[in-house]
Amino acid sequence: MLNRKMDTVYASDVLRQLDNVLIVTHVRPDGDALGAALGLGALMRGNLRRAQVLLPDPLPEKYLPLVRNADFLTEFPAGGLTQYDALIVLDCARNDRVAMGSGTDYPPQDISILNIDHHGDNNVQAEWSCVVPDAAATSAILVRIAALIGWKMTPQAATFFYLGIMTDTGAFRFSNTSPDTHRLVASLLENNADHDQVIQAVYFSKSRNQQLFEADMVQNYSKVDFDGRYAWAALPDEFFRKYGFSMRDGEMLIELLRELSGVKIAVLLYLAGGQVKVSLRSKDPACPVGPLARKLGGGGHEMAAGVTLKTSDLNSAAAMLREEVGKLL
Ligand code: 5GP
Ligand code: MN
């Protein structure tokens, strides 16, 4: 595989020549993964291309109303990959996080791959890679590329890209928000992105059960250390079982820790597949969490990163994180 690095101009030249693609994203998809994948699918179909989106993992509950009318596969296409011109991988920084569906390894050998992402540490193997770390979301890169190609932005595509930008910026709260982010979002609204549908789904659809789970987490699991500069919580499986709640719907739980006044770093720990998964967030550019995540074998952005530790011991992982964060603060 050539693995050619390219900017959005070159990526738009590659994309404009593709006529029939399969689009994939990362495992346990979040708003930007869904928005980018379903948005690009809708955009290409709206511009007389053939595009299928593969989403093998269960989707977060709150996004279901948004995807109701979207077209996507939940299983690896029966006819294999040779029916497509290319595979497009979106918002996914590493080979082992690409969601290809059961039994299919990444990278597949029998197809060209275009990788588009905004994670600076992206090392996905692909023919062509367009990585734009400044972009607030992968959806934002796609809006830029669509304009470069001259594709018509359909209302459905605009709504999905709006979802991706809205969720990856935390509704414009995070430091990845730039003037360009707002310009792109303005263009999406001009093209009839459904603001109300996105906001209702993302911010006004919490279940009462989740609200009770969150209240219990704040009361009984969240801790604040280092004079209020570090907020963290380690959530055992029995706590999730108590509410029948899962991290699939917990994309924003860590914000309950980061939102506290004075907190610079927030960390959430829980078990995923028998291993401790750690989410890290910073709200002070002077102490980014990307380097710590990388040091521990994970990755992500400077201010929002993650790692999966090779242990199932939540308490010792929490103690180790506390010590590491202490060195940063
Ligand atoms: P989250 O905390 O929401 O799961 O992830 C935040 C960021 O960290 C994401 O952009 C994601 O790419 C990255 N990330 C999360 N978990 C892992 C992980 O286990 N390994 C690596 N390398 N990156 C991760
Ligand atoms: Mn993203």
Short mmCIF file of C-alpha atoms and ligand atoms in Angstrom, two decimals:
data_model
loop_
_atom_site.label_atom_id
_atom_site.label_comp_id
_atom_site.label_asym_id
_atom_site.label_seq_id
_atom_site.Cartn_x
_atom_site.Cartn_y
_atom_site.Cartn_z
CA MET A 1 0.00 0.00 0.00
CA LEU A 2 1.44 3.40 -0.93
CA ASN A 3 0.24 5.30 2.13
CA ARG A 4 0.30 8.71 0.49
CA LYS A 5 -0.35 11.64 2.83
CA MET A 6 -2.47 14.41 1.36
CA ASP A 7 -4.33 17.62 2.11
CA THR A 8 -8.02 18.21 1.50
CA VAL A 9 -7.40 19.45 -2.06
CA TYR A 10 -5.76 16.18 -3.09
CA ALA A 11 -8.28 14.17 -1.09
CA SER A 12 -11.08 15.90 -2.98
CA ASP A 13 -9.38 14.91 -6.26
CA VAL A 14 -9.29 11.29 -5.13
CA LEU A 15 -12.88 11.31 -3.85
CA ARG A 16 -14.38 12.98 -6.92
CA GLN A 17 -13.17 10.06 -9.07
CA LEU A 18 -14.79 7.39 -6.93
CA ASP A 19 -18.11 6.09 -8.12
CA ASN A 20 -18.98 3.25 -5.76
CA VAL A 21 -17.61 3.12 -2.24
CA LEU A 22 -18.01 1.41 1.10
CA ILE A 23 -17.72 3.77 4.08
CA VAL A 24 -16.64 2.62 7.55
CA THR A 25 -15.72 4.29 10.83
CA HIS A 26 -14.50 3.39 14.31
CA VAL A 27 -15.86 0.81 16.75
CA ARG A 28 -18.39 2.07 19.29
CA PRO A 29 -19.28 5.01 17.02
CA ASP A 30 -19.87 8.46 18.49
CA GLY A 31 -21.65 11.45 16.97
CA ASP A 32 -18.82 12.41 14.63
CA ALA A 33 -18.28 8.82 13.49
CA LEU A 34 -21.97 8.48 12.63
CA GLY A 35 -22.26 12.00 11.26
CA ALA A 36 -19.22 11.64 9.02
CA ALA A 37 -20.08 8.15 7.74
CA LEU A 38 -23.83 8.64 7.19
CA GLY A 39 -23.22 12.21 5.98
CA LEU A 40 -20.72 11.14 3.34
CA GLY A 41 -23.01 8.30 2.28
CA ALA A 42 -25.96 10.67 1.86
CA LEU A 43 -23.78 13.28 0.16
CA MET A 44 -22.39 10.87 -2.42
CA ARG A 45 -25.79 9.35 -3.18
CA GLY A 46 -27.20 12.86 -3.52
CA ASN A 47 -24.51 13.55 -6.09
CA LEU A 48 -25.17 10.50 -8.23
CA ARG A 49 -22.54 8.22 -6.72
CA ARG A 50 -23.08 4.83 -5.17
CA ALA A 51 -22.10 4.67 -1.52
CA GLN A 52 -22.87 2.20 1.25
CA VAL A 53 -22.16 2.77 4.94
CA LEU A 54 -21.25 -0.14 7.20
CA LEU A 55 -22.04 0.29 10.93
CA PRO A 56 -21.69 -3.12 12.57
CA ASP A 57 -21.72 -1.94 16.21
CA PRO A 58 -24.89 -1.06 18.11
CA LEU A 59 -25.55 2.68 17.97
CA PRO A 60 -26.04 4.95 20.99
CA GLU A 61 -29.75 5.13 21.78
CA LYS A 62 -30.01 8.91 21.44
CA TYR A 63 -28.88 8.84 17.81
CA LEU A 64 -31.53 6.35 16.73
CA PRO A 65 -34.16 9.00 15.81
CA LEU A 66 -31.55 10.65 13.57
CA VAL A 67 -30.57 7.49 11.73
CA ARG A 68 -34.15 6.26 11.29
CA ASN A 69 -34.29 7.23 7.65
CA ALA A 70 -30.65 6.61 6.88
CA ASP A 71 -29.42 3.81 4.76
CA PHE A 72 -26.69 1.59 6.17
CA LEU A 73 -25.49 -2.00 6.46
CA THR A 74 -25.00 -3.66 9.83
CA GLU A 75 -23.09 -6.63 8.42
CA PHE A 76 -20.07 -6.90 6.17
CA PRO A 77 -21.41 -6.88 2.58
CA ALA A 78 -22.06 -10.41 1.34
CA GLY A 79 -20.54 -9.69 -2.07
CA GLY A 80 -17.17 -8.72 -0.51
CA LEU A 81 -15.12 -5.62 -1.25
CA THR A 82 -14.28 -6.16 -4.91
CA GLN A 83 -17.68 -4.69 -5.89
CA TYR A 84 -16.47 -1.25 -4.69
CA ASP A 85 -13.95 1.22 -6.15
CA ALA A 86 -12.63 2.01 -2.70
CA LEU A 87 -13.08 1.71 1.03
CA ILE A 88 -13.34 5.02 2.90
CA VAL A 89 -12.30 5.01 6.57
CA LEU A 90 -13.53 7.98 8.62
CA ASP A 91 -12.69 9.40 12.07
CA CYS A 92 -10.61 6.40 12.99
CA ALA A 93 -7.01 6.75 14.18
CA ARG A 94 -5.80 3.15 14.28
CA ASN A 95 -6.14 -0.06 12.29
CA ASP A 96 -7.50 -2.00 15.26
CA ARG A 97 -10.33 0.50 15.81
CA VAL A 98 -11.78 0.26 12.29
CA ALA A 99 -15.21 -1.39 12.54
CA MET A 100 -15.31 -3.84 9.62
CA GLY A 101 -17.83 -6.29 11.06
CA SER A 102 -17.29 -9.76 12.39
CA GLY A 103 -14.31 -11.74 11.21
CA THR A 104 -12.88 -9.13 8.84
CA ASP A 105 -9.45 -7.78 9.63
CA TYR A 106 -8.23 -4.32 8.77
CA PRO A 107 -6.64 -3.47 6.40
CA PRO A 108 -8.29 -5.68 3.80
CA GLN A 109 -5.99 -6.54 0.91
CA ASP A 110 -8.32 -6.44 -2.07
CA ILE A 111 -9.30 -2.77 -2.22
CA SER A 112 -7.91 0.79 -2.32
CA ILE A 113 -8.44 2.75 0.88
CA LEU A 114 -9.00 6.47 1.50
CA ASN A 115 -8.51 7.45 5.15
CA ILE A 116 -9.95 10.81 6.31
CA ASP A 117 -9.55 11.85 9.93
CA HIS A 118 -8.76 14.65 12.39
CA HIS A 119 -6.72 12.69 14.96
CA GLY A 120 -3.14 13.95 14.76
CA ASP A 121 -1.81 10.53 15.73
CA ASN A 122 -3.68 8.74 12.93
CA ASN A 123 -1.64 5.79 11.64
CA VAL A 124 -4.32 3.89 9.78
CA GLN A 125 -2.89 2.00 6.82
CA ALA A 126 -4.36 3.30 3.58
CA GLU A 127 -3.51 4.11 -0.02
CA TRP A 128 -4.39 7.74 0.59
CA SER A 129 -4.54 9.50 3.96
CA CYS A 130 -5.96 12.96 4.62
CA VAL A 131 -5.42 13.83 8.30
CA VAL A 132 -6.30 17.36 9.40
CA PRO A 133 -5.62 17.74 13.15
CA ASP A 134 -6.89 21.34 13.16
CA ALA A 135 -10.34 20.25 12.05
CA ALA A 136 -12.88 20.16 14.88
CA ALA A 137 -14.41 16.97 13.52
CA THR A 138 -14.02 14.55 10.64
CA SER A 139 -17.44 15.80 9.53
CA ALA A 140 -15.87 19.28 9.20
CA ILE A 141 -13.17 17.94 6.85
CA LEU A 142 -15.87 16.34 4.71
CA VAL A 143 -17.83 19.60 4.44
CA ARG A 144 -14.63 21.27 3.22
CA ILE A 145 -13.94 18.46 0.71
CA ALA A 146 -17.55 18.52 -0.55
CA ALA A 147 -17.17 22.24 -1.30
CA LEU A 148 -13.84 21.66 -3.08
CA ILE A 149 -15.43 19.00 -5.29
CA GLY A 150 -18.44 21.22 -5.89
CA TRP A 151 -20.94 18.66 -4.67
CA LYS A 152 -24.42 19.78 -3.75
CA MET A 153 -24.94 19.62 0.03
CA THR A 154 -28.23 17.80 0.56
CA PRO A 155 -30.31 18.51 3.68
CA GLN A 156 -29.79 14.95 4.95
CA ALA A 157 -26.00 15.11 4.54
CA ALA A 158 -25.95 18.59 6.09
CA THR A 159 -27.85 17.29 9.12
CA PHE A 160 -25.40 14.43 9.66
CA PHE A 161 -22.34 16.67 9.30
CA TYR A 162 -23.97 19.15 11.70
CA LEU A 163 -24.38 16.29 14.18
CA GLY A 164 -20.69 15.38 13.87
CA ILE A 165 -19.45 18.94 14.40
CA MET A 166 -21.95 19.61 17.19
CA THR A 167 -20.94 16.52 19.19
CA ASP A 168 -17.16 16.68 18.66
CA THR A 169 -17.09 20.31 19.79
CA GLY A 170 -19.51 19.63 22.68
CA ALA A 171 -21.82 22.21 21.13
CA PHE A 172 -18.89 24.62 20.63
CA ARG A 173 -17.61 24.33 24.21
CA PHE A 174 -14.30 22.63 23.45
CA SER A 175 -11.06 24.28 22.35
CA ASN A 176 -11.25 22.67 18.90
CA THR A 177 -13.95 25.24 18.02
CA SER A 178 -12.61 27.86 15.60
CA PRO A 179 -13.96 30.60 13.33
CA ASP A 180 -13.79 28.02 10.57
CA THR A 181 -16.00 25.65 12.58
CA HIS A 182 -18.69 28.31 12.76
CA ARG A 183 -18.34 29.12 9.06
CA LEU A 184 -18.83 25.45 8.16
CA VAL A 185 -21.80 25.15 10.49
CA ALA A 186 -23.34 28.30 8.99
CA SER A 187 -23.02 26.76 5.54
CA LEU A 188 -24.72 23.57 6.79
CA LEU A 189 -27.65 25.54 8.20
CA GLU A 190 -27.92 27.42 4.90
CA ASN A 191 -28.21 24.02 3.28
CA ASN A 192 -31.09 23.07 5.57
CA ALA A 193 -29.33 21.04 8.25
CA ASP A 194 -32.05 20.17 10.76
CA HIS A 195 -30.80 21.99 13.87
CA ASP A 196 -33.85 21.10 15.92
CA GLN A 197 -33.63 17.38 15.20
CA VAL A 198 -29.93 17.26 16.14
CA ILE A 199 -30.33 19.30 19.33
CA GLN A 200 -33.41 17.35 20.45
CA ALA A 201 -31.58 14.05 19.95
CA VAL A 202 -28.27 15.04 21.49
CA TYR A 203 -29.19 17.40 24.32
CA PHE A 204 -32.89 16.99 25.14
CA SER A 205 -33.48 13.24 25.05
CA LYS A 206 -31.82 11.93 28.19
CA SER A 207 -33.72 9.11 29.85
CA ARG A 208 -34.78 9.53 33.48
CA ASN A 209 -32.80 6.37 34.18
CA GLN A 210 -29.61 7.95 32.82
CA GLN A 211 -30.23 11.08 34.86
CA LEU A 212 -30.50 8.96 38.02
CA PHE A 213 -27.36 7.05 37.05
CA GLU A 214 -25.53 10.37 36.65
CA ALA A 215 -26.77 11.68 39.99
CA ASP A 216 -25.59 8.48 41.70
CA MET A 217 -22.23 8.76 39.91
CA VAL A 218 -21.74 12.35 41.08
CA GLN A 219 -22.78 11.50 44.66
CA ASN A 220 -21.02 8.22 45.15
CA TYR A 221 -18.29 7.67 42.58
CA SER A 222 -16.80 11.01 41.53
CA LYS A 223 -13.72 12.23 43.37
CA VAL A 224 -11.83 15.50 43.32
CA ASP A 225 -8.11 15.62 44.10
CA PHE A 226 -5.12 17.96 43.95
CA ASP A 227 -6.96 20.99 45.33
CA GLY A 228 -9.83 20.55 42.92
CA ARG A 229 -7.69 20.37 39.80
CA TYR A 230 -8.34 16.67 39.13
CA ALA A 231 -11.80 15.12 38.93
CA TRP A 232 -12.17 11.40 38.33
CA ALA A 233 -14.48 8.45 38.70
CA ALA A 234 -13.93 4.70 38.45
CA LEU A 235 -17.19 2.96 37.61
CA PRO A 236 -17.46 -0.77 38.39
CA ASP A 237 -19.65 -3.10 36.36
CA GLU A 238 -22.15 -3.53 39.19
CA PHE A 239 -22.89 0.19 39.09
CA PHE A 240 -23.82 -0.06 35.39
CA ARG A 241 -25.90 -3.16 36.15
CA LYS A 242 -27.80 -1.34 38.90
CA TYR A 243 -29.30 0.99 36.25
CA GLY A 244 -29.10 -1.26 33.21
CA PHE A 245 -26.97 1.53 31.71
CA SER A 246 -24.03 1.05 29.37
CA MET A 247 -21.14 3.19 28.14
CA ARG A 248 -22.60 2.93 24.66
CA ASP A 249 -24.83 5.77 25.85
CA GLY A 250 -22.19 7.35 28.09
CA GLU A 251 -20.28 9.50 25.57
CA MET A 252 -20.95 12.64 27.66
CA LEU A 253 -20.57 11.24 31.20
CA ILE A 254 -17.04 12.56 31.50
CA GLU A 255 -18.39 16.10 31.09
CA LEU A 256 -19.90 15.78 34.58
CA LEU A 257 -16.30 15.76 35.80
CA ARG A 258 -14.77 18.28 33.41
CA GLU A 259 -17.53 20.86 33.93
CA LEU A 260 -16.49 21.47 37.55
CA SER A 261 -14.97 24.84 38.29
CA GLY A 262 -11.21 24.62 38.87
CA VAL A 263 -10.83 21.19 37.29
CA LYS A 264 -8.01 21.00 34.78
CA ILE A 265 -8.01 17.27 34.07
CA ALA A 266 -10.91 14.80 34.20
CA VAL A 267 -10.59 11.03 33.96
CA LEU A 268 -13.26 8.35 33.74
CA LEU A 269 -12.40 4.67 34.18
CA TYR A 270 -14.63 1.68 33.49
CA LEU A 271 -14.38 -1.86 32.20
CA ALA A 272 -14.75 -2.64 28.51
CA GLY A 273 -14.31 -6.21 27.39
CA GLY A 274 -12.66 -7.11 30.70
CA GLN A 275 -10.02 -4.36 30.40
CA VAL A 276 -9.92 -0.96 32.03
CA LYS A 277 -10.86 1.76 29.53
CA VAL A 278 -9.72 5.25 30.50
CA SER A 279 -11.14 8.47 29.03
CA LEU A 280 -9.09 11.61 29.63
CA ARG A 281 -10.06 15.24 29.14
CA SER A 282 -8.26 18.51 29.81
CA LYS A 283 -9.54 22.03 29.81
CA ASP A 284 -6.18 23.70 30.24
CA PRO A 285 -3.88 23.72 27.20
CA ALA A 286 -0.94 23.91 29.64
CA CYS A 287 -1.67 20.34 30.76
CA PRO A 288 -2.85 18.36 27.73
CA VAL A 289 -3.82 14.71 28.22
CA GLY A 290 -2.76 13.42 24.77
CA PRO A 291 0.85 12.83 25.87
CA LEU A 292 -0.24 10.86 28.95
CA ALA A 293 -2.63 8.71 26.89
CA ARG A 294 0.18 7.99 24.42
CA LYS A 295 2.65 7.21 27.21
CA LEU A 296 0.19 4.62 28.52
CA GLY A 297 -0.24 3.08 25.06
CA GLY A 298 -3.36 4.94 23.92
CA GLY A 299 -3.96 8.06 21.88
CA GLY A 300 -6.43 10.68 20.71
CA HIS A 301 -6.38 14.46 20.70
CA GLU A 302 -4.36 16.72 23.00
CA MET A 303 -7.39 17.73 25.07
CA ALA A 304 -9.48 14.52 24.69
CA ALA A 305 -7.75 11.19 24.68
CA GLY A 306 -8.17 7.60 25.73
CA VAL A 307 -6.38 4.36 26.47
CA THR A 308 -7.32 0.77 27.14
CA LEU A 309 -5.09 -0.70 29.84
CA LYS A 310 -4.02 -4.36 29.92
CA THR A 311 -5.55 -4.93 33.32
CA SER A 312 -8.99 -5.61 34.76
CA ASP A 313 -8.15 -4.02 38.13
CA LEU A 314 -10.12 -0.79 38.23
CA ASN A 315 -8.76 0.39 41.58
CA SER A 316 -5.08 -0.03 40.81
CA ALA A 317 -5.64 1.59 37.40
CA ALA A 318 -7.31 4.55 39.14
CA ALA A 319 -4.38 4.85 41.57
CA MET A 320 -1.87 4.75 38.70
CA LEU A 321 -3.81 7.45 36.80
CA ARG A 322 -3.99 9.62 39.89
CA GLU A 323 -0.22 9.43 40.27
CA GLU A 324 0.39 10.20 36.57
CA VAL A 325 -2.04 13.12 36.57
CA GLY A 326 -0.37 14.45 39.72
CA LYS A 327 2.87 14.76 37.76
CA LEU A 328 1.11 16.84 35.10
CA LEU A 329 -0.61 19.25 37.47
P1 5GP B 1 -13.13 8.66 24.42
O1 5GP B 1 -12.56 9.05 25.73
O2 5GP B 1 -14.32 9.49 24.05
O3 5GP B 1 -13.36 7.20 24.30
O4 5GP B 1 -12.02 9.00 23.35
C1 5GP B 1 -11.41 10.25 23.25
C2 5GP B 1 -10.36 10.19 22.18
O5 5GP B 1 -9.33 9.30 22.58
C3 5GP B 1 -10.90 9.68 20.86
O6 5GP B 1 -10.60 10.63 19.90
C4 5GP B 1 -10.21 8.37 20.59
O7 5GP B 1 -9.65 8.35 19.33
C5 5GP B 1 -9.09 8.29 21.61
N1 5GP B 1 -9.15 6.99 22.27
C6 5GP B 1 -10.11 6.54 23.09
N2 5GP B 1 -9.84 5.31 23.55
C7 5GP B 1 -8.66 4.94 23.01
C8 5GP B 1 -7.85 3.79 23.10
O8 5GP B 1 -8.17 2.80 23.78
N3 5GP B 1 -6.70 3.81 22.39
C9 5GP B 1 -6.32 4.89 21.64
N4 5GP B 1 -5.16 4.84 20.97
N5 5GP B 1 -7.05 5.98 21.53
C10 5GP B 1 -8.21 6.04 22.19
MN MN B 2 -14.17 12.85 15.56
#
